[in-house]
Short mmCIF file of C-alpha atoms and ligand atoms in Angstrom, two decimals:
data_model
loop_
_atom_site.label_atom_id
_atom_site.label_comp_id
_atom_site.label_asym_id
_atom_site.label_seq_id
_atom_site.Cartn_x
_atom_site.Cartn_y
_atom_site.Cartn_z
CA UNK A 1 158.74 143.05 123.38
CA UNK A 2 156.99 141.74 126.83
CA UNK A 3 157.48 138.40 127.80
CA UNK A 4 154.29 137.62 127.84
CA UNK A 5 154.46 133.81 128.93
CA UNK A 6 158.10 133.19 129.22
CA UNK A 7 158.84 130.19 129.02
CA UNK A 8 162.38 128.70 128.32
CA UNK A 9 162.16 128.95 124.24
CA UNK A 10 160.47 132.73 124.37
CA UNK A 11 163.07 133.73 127.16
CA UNK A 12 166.08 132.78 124.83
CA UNK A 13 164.36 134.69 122.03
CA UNK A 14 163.06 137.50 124.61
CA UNK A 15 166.82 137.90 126.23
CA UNK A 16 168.10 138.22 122.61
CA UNK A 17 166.14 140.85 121.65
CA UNK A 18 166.50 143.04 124.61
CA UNK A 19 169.59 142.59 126.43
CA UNK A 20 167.61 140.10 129.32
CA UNK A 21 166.78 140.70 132.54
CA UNK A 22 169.66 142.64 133.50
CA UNK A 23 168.62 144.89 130.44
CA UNK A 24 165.30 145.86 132.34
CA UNK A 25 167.56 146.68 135.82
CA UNK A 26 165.55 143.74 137.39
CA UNK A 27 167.45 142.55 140.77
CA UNK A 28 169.50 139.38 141.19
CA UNK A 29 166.15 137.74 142.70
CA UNK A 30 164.37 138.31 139.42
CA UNK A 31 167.32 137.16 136.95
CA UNK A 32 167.69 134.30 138.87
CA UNK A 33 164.15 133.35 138.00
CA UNK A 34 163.87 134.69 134.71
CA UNK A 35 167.17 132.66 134.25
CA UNK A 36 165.02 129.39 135.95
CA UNK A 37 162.53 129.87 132.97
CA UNK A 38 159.82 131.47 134.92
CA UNK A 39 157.44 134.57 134.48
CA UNK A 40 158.73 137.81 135.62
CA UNK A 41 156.38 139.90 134.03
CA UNK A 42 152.82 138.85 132.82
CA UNK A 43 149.80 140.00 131.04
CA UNK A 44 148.98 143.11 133.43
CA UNK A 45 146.19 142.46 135.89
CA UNK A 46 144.34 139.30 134.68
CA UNK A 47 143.37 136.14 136.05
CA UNK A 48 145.87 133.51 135.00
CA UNK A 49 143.50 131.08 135.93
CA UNK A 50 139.59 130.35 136.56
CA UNK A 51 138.94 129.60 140.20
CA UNK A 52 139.51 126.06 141.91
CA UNK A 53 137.60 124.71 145.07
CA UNK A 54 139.89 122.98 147.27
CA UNK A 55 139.90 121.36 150.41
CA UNK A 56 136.01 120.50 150.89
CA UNK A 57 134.69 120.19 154.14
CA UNK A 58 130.79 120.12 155.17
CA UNK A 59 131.30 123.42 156.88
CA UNK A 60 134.12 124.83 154.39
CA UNK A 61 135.76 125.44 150.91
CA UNK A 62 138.82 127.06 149.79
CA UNK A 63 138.59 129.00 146.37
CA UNK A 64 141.90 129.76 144.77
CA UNK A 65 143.36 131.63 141.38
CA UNK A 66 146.48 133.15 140.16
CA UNK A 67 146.36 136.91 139.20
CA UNK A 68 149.36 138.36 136.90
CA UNK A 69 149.71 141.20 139.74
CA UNK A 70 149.30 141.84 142.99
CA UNK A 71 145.80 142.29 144.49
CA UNK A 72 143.60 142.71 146.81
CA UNK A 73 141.13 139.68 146.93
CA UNK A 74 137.62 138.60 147.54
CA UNK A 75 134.63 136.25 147.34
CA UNK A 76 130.90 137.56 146.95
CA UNK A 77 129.06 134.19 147.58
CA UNK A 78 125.76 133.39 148.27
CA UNK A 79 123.57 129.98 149.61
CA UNK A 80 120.36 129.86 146.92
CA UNK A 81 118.20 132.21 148.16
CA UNK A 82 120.00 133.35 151.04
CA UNK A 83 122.32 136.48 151.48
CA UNK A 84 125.31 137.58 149.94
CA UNK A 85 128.38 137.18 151.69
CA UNK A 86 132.14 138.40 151.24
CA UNK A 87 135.19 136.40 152.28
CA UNK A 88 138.85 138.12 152.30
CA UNK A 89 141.64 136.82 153.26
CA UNK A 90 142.67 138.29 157.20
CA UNK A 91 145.75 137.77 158.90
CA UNK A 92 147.05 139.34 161.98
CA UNK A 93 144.46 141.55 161.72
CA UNK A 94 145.23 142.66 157.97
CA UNK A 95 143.37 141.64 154.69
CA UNK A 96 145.78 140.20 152.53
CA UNK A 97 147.36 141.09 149.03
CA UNK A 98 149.47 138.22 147.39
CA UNK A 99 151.75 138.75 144.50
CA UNK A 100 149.63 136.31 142.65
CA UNK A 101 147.97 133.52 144.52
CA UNK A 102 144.48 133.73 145.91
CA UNK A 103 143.78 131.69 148.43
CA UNK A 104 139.94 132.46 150.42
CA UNK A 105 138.83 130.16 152.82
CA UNK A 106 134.89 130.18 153.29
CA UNK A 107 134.25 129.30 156.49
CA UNK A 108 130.37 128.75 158.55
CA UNK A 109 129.31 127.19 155.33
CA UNK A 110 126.08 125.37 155.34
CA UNK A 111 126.88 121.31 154.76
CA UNK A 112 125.03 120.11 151.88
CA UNK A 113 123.96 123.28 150.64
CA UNK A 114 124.31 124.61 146.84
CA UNK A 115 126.37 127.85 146.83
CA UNK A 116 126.92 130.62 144.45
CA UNK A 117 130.61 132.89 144.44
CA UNK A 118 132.26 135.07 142.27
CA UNK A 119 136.25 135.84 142.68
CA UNK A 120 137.40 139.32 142.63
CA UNK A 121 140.89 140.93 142.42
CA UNK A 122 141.64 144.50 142.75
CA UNK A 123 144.53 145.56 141.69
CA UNK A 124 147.41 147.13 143.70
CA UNK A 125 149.34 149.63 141.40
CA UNK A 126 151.65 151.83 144.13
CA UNK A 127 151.50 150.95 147.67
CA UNK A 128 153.75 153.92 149.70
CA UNK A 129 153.57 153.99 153.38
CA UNK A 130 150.48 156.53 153.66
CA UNK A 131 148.90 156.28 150.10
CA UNK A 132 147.94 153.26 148.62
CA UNK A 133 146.72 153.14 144.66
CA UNK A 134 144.26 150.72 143.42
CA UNK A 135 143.50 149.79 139.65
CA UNK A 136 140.89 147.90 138.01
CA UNK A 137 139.06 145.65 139.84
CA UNK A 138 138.58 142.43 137.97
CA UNK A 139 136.05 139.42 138.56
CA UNK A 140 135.09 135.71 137.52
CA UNK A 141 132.09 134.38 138.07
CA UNK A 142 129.27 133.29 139.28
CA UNK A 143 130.16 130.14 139.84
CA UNK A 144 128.57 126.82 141.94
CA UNK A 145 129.59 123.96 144.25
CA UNK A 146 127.69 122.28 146.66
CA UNK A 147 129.38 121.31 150.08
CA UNK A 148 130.02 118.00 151.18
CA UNK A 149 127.07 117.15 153.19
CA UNK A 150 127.50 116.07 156.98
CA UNK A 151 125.93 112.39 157.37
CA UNK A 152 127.10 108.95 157.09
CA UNK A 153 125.03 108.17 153.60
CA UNK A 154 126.89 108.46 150.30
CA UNK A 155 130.19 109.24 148.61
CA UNK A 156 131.11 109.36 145.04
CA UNK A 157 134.32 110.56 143.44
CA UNK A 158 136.70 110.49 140.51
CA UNK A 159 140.35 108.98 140.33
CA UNK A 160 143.03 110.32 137.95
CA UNK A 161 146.53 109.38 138.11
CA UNK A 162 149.52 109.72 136.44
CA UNK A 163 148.97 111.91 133.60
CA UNK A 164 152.39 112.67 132.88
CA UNK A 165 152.03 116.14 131.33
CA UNK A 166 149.44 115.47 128.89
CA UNK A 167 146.50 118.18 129.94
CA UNK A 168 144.17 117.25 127.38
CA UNK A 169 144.03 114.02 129.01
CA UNK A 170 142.08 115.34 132.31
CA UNK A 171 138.93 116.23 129.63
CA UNK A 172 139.27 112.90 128.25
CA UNK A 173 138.84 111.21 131.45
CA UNK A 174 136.53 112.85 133.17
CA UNK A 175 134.30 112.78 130.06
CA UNK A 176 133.87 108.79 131.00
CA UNK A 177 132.05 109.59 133.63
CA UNK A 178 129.30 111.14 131.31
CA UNK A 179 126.52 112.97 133.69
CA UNK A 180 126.74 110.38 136.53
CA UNK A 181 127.17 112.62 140.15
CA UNK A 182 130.21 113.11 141.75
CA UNK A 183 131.62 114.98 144.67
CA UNK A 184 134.99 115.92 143.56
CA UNK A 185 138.10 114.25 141.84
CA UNK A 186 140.97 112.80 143.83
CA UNK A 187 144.24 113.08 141.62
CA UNK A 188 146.33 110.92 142.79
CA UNK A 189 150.24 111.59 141.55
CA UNK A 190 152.50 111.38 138.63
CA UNK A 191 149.82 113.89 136.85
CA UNK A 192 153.61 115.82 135.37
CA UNK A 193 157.29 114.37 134.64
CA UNK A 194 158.67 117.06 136.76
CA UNK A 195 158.17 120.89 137.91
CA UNK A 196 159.26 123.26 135.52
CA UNK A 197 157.74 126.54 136.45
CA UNK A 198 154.20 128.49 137.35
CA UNK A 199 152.81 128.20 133.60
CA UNK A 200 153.68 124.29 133.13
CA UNK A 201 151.80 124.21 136.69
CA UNK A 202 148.77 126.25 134.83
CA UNK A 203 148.68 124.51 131.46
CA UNK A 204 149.33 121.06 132.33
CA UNK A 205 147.03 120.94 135.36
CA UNK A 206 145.03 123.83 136.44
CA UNK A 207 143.89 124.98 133.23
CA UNK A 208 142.46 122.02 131.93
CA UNK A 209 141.08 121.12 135.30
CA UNK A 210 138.88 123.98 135.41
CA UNK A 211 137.76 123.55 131.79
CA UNK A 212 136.76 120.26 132.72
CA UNK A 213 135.41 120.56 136.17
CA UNK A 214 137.71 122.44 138.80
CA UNK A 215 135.50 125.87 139.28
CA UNK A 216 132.35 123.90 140.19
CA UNK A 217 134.25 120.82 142.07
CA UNK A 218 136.65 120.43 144.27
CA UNK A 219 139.94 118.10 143.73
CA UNK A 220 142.68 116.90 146.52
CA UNK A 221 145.99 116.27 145.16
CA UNK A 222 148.73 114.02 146.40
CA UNK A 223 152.57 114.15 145.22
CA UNK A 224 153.35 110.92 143.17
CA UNK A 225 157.18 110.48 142.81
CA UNK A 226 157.50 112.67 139.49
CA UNK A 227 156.08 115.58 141.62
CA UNK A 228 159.38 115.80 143.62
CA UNK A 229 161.28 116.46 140.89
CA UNK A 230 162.52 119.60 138.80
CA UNK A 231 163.36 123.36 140.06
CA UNK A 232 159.70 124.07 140.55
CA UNK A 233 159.24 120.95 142.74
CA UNK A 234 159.87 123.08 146.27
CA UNK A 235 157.02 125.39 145.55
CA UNK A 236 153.71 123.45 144.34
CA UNK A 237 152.54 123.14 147.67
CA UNK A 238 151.52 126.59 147.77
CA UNK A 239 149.39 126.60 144.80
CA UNK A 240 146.77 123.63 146.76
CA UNK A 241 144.93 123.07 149.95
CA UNK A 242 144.48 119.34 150.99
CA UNK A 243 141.87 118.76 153.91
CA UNK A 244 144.30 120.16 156.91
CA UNK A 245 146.53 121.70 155.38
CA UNK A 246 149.01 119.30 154.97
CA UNK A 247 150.30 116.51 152.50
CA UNK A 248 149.35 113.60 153.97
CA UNK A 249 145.64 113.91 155.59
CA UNK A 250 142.53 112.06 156.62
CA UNK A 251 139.08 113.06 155.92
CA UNK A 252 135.45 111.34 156.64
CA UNK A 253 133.37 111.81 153.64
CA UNK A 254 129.87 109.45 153.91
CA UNK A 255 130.54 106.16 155.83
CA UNK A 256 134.24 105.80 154.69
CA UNK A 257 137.05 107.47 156.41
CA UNK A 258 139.89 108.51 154.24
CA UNK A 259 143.62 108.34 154.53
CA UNK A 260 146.05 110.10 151.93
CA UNK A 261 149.48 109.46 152.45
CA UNK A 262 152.57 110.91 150.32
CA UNK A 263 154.98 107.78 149.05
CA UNK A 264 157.58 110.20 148.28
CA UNK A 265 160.18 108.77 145.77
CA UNK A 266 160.89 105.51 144.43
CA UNK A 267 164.65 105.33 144.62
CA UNK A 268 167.11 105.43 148.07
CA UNK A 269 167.41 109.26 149.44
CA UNK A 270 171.66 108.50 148.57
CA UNK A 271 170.93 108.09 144.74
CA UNK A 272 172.96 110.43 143.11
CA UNK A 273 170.27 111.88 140.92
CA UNK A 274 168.98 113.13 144.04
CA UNK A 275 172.28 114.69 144.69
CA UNK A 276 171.62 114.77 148.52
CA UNK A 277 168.47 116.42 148.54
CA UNK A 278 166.35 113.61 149.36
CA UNK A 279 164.99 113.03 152.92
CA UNK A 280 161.82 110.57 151.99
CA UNK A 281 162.71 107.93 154.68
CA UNK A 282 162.39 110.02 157.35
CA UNK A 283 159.12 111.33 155.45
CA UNK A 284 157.87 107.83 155.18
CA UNK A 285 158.38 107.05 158.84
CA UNK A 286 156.72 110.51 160.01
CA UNK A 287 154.15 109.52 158.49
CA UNK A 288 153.66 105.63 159.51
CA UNK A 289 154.14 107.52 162.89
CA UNK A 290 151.25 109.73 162.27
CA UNK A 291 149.55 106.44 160.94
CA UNK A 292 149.73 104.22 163.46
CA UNK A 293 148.64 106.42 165.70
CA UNK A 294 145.33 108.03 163.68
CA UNK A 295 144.65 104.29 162.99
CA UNK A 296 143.74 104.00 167.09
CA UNK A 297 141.27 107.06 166.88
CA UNK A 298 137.43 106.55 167.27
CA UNK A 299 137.21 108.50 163.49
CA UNK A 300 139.30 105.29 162.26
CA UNK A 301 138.13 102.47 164.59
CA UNK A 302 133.94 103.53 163.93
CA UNK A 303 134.02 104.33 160.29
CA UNK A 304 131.49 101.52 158.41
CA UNK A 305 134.48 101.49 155.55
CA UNK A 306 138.14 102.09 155.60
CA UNK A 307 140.22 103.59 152.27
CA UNK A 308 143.87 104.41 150.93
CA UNK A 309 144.85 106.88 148.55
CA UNK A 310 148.37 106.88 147.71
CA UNK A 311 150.74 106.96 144.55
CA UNK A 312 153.15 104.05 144.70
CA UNK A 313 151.46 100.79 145.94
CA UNK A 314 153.45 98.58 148.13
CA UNK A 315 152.97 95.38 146.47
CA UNK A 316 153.06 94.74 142.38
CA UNK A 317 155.76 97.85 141.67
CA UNK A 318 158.71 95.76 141.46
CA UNK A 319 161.37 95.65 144.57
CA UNK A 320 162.27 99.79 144.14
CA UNK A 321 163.05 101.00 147.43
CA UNK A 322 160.35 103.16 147.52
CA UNK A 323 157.56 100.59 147.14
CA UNK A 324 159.87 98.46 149.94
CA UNK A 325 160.00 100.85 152.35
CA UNK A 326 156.25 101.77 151.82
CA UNK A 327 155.46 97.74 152.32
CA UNK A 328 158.11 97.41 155.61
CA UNK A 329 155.94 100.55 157.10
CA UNK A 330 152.80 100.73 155.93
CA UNK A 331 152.12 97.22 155.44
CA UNK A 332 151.61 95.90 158.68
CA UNK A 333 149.57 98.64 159.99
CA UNK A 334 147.15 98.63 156.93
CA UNK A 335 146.61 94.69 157.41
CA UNK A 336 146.53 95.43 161.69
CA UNK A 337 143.98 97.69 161.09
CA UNK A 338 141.79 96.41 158.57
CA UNK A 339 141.38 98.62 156.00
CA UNK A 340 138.83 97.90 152.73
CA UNK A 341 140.86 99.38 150.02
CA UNK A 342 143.61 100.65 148.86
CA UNK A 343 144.17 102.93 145.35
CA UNK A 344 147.14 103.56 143.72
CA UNK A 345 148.77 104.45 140.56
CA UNK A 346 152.69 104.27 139.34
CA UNK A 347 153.04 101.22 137.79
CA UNK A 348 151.41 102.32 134.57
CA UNK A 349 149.37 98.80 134.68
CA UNK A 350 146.00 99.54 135.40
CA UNK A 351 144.38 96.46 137.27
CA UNK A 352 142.57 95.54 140.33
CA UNK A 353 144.04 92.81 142.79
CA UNK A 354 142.11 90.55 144.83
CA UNK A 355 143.14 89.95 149.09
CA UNK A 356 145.92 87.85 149.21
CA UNK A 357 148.95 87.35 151.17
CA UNK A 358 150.86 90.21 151.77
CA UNK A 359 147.55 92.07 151.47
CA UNK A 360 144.47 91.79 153.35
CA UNK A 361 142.07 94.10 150.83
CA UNK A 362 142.50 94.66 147.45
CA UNK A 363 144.98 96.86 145.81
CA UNK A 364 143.22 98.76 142.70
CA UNK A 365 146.08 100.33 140.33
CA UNK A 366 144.80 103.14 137.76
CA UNK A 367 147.21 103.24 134.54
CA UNK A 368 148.75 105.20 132.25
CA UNK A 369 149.96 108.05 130.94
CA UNK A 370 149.58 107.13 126.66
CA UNK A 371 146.42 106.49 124.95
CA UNK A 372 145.17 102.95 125.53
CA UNK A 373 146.51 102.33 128.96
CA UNK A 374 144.77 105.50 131.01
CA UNK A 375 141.86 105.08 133.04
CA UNK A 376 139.38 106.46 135.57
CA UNK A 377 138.59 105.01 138.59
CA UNK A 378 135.17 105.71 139.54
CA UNK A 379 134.52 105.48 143.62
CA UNK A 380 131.37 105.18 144.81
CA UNK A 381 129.44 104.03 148.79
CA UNK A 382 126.56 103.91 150.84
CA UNK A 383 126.19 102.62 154.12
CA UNK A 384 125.77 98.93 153.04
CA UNK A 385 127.98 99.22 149.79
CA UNK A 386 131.18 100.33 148.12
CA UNK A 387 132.35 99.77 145.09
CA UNK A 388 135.24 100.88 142.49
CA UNK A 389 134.99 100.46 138.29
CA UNK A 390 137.53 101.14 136.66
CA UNK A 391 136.96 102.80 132.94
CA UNK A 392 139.88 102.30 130.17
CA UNK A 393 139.86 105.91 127.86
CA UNK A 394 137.98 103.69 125.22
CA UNK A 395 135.31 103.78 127.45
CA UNK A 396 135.60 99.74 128.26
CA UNK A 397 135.37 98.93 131.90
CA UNK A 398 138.31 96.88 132.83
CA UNK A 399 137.41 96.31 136.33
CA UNK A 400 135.09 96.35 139.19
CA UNK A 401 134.97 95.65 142.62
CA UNK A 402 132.70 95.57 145.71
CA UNK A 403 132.83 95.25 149.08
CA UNK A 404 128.97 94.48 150.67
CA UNK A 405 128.86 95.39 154.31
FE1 LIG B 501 154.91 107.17 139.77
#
């Protein structure tokens, strides 16, 4: 029996059968992760997932996947009618071959300019010092996406938040946009309970974001507080590319300048559930750092409309440290600076707050996870105009808001 997609119920059944890992004369490495419930062998050479476009820039996309073994990897991609290109992966002067995550960076792009690309992996079956053997080469595609074009005019995007392991939820969502336009989705935390392994990471996000969208648009992806939990927590990071490179990020994208911070988690680093592994203070405070300081640049200070993406808000989720530390450092700096907006999810209330004190902008707060409380938050501006609507998954719009310049 192969353990096809091992996951904690098949490995019980899969170690019972055959003895386990030790059984195969895997190394300690490997029983250690079969042990942690992850894949240690797979389906042979096959994409484990579709492509996704991440971190969008007018000049720029990264196109990742996950391949069952290792592989050399490319991108044939094309502007319409132009010529065809190939993109590998080079560092320190050698084209890369990863275990199992693709990562190409297209660089020189075109902004605003509809491209073709198709992914392919070729598979590395014995590599010896002086004689390397390649198998099959496999390929998805063709596939679109348009770059992000490089003016001042218009913006639109899509909100998700806290989905809380429920994949089929990303279709349902994005479906209530129907065919209105859109750049790319923002997801914006909480979308698990915790990290279990590579396939929860596949099925319960990556999968049923390219069904829905993910091979044609980009998404960015901050870590809500669920994300820093479980024995896979440590190595999401690998599997996305915000704007960067890093977790918390700015980006310009039409007149409104962007700023993405990571709240970290809700409780004090010393809780014991954390058993001493939490450092999200001095996280916080790197970042309010960075902030204050990117909040003095001419990108900040000229932008026609200023906007916050992050997971917990710092007003209306109760008095948790998290949300109190977020308020004591983020707070002032946000109402010094003037920004327009500020998105969040957590509280699993979806509603929009007006400026008041404590605030100078309004606070918009997606819901969810069950049936009846989700929502997506529709973001939309041009130079004169932005404006937010939030849609429940009935398809009733529970909120709007505007902001006329
Ligand atoms: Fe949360």
């Amino acid at each position: 029996m192969k353990p096809d997609n091992l996951n904690r119920r098949n490995f019980l059944q899969w170690t019972a059968l055959t003895g386990g890992a030790l059984g195969l004369g895997l190394s300690p490495v490997e029983t250690i992760a079969a042990a942690a419930g992850q894949n240690i062998e797979t389906k042979g050479h096959v994409f484990l997932t579709k492509p996704y476009l991440q971190a969008p820039e007018p000049d720029g996309m990264t196109i990742m996947w996950l391949t069952g073994r290792q592989s050399q990897s490319w991108v044939e991609y094309q502007a319409v009618g132009g010529q065809k290109l190939r993109a590998e992966s080079s560092v320190n002067g050698m084209f890369q071959i990863n275990p199992r995550i693709q990562r190409i960076r297209l660089n020189g792009l075109k902004p605003g300019t509809a491209y073709s690309y198709t992914v392919f992996s070729k598979e590395i079956v014995d590599f010896q010092p002086y004689k390397i053997t390649f198998g099959e080469t496999i390929q998805s595609g063709p596939y679109s996406f348009t770059t992000p074009p490089d003016d001042k005019e218009n913006v639109s995007f899509l909100i998700l938040n806290d989905i809380h392991d429920r994949p089929a939820s990303y279709s349902q969502l994005i479906g209530l946009n129907k065919a209105e336009p859109y750049d790319f989705v923002f997801l914006n935390g909480d979308m698990f309970d915790y990290q279990t392994d590579e396939q929860q990471l596949i099925d319960h996000m990556i999968a049923p974001c390219t069904a829905s969208f993910a091979s044609l648009k980009p998404f960015m992806f901050i870590r809500g507080n669920h994300e820093t939990r479980g024995k896979f927590s440590p190595n999401i990071g690998q599997y996305f590319e915000n704007p960067g490179g890093r977790a918390y990020f700015s980006f310009d994208r039409g007149p409104v300048h962007f700023i993405c911070l990571d709240t970290g988690e809700d409780k004090a680093d010393d809780t014991p559930v954390y058993a001493g592994l939490a450092d999200y203070d001095r996280f916080r405070e790197e970042q309010a750092a960075w902030l204050a300081q990117h909040m003095q640049s001419k990108a900040y200070r000229k932008a026609r409309f200023k906007v916050v993406l992050m997971h917990i808000p710092h007003y209306y989720s109760g008095d948790w440290h998290g949300a109190m530390h977020c308020r004591q450092l983020f707070g002032p700096l946000f109402n010094k600076h003037k920004i327009d907006m500020l998105i969040s999810g957590h509280t699993h209330r979806y509603g929009i707050h007006e400026p008041q004190e404590g605030h100078n902008f309004p606070i918009v707060i997606g819901g969810g996870p069950q049936a009846g409380k989700r929502t997506l938050i529709r973001f939309r501006a041009n130079p004169s105009k932005l404006s937010v609507e939030m849609i429940r998954d009935d398809g009733q719009a529970v909120g709007t808001y505007s902001i006329n310049r």
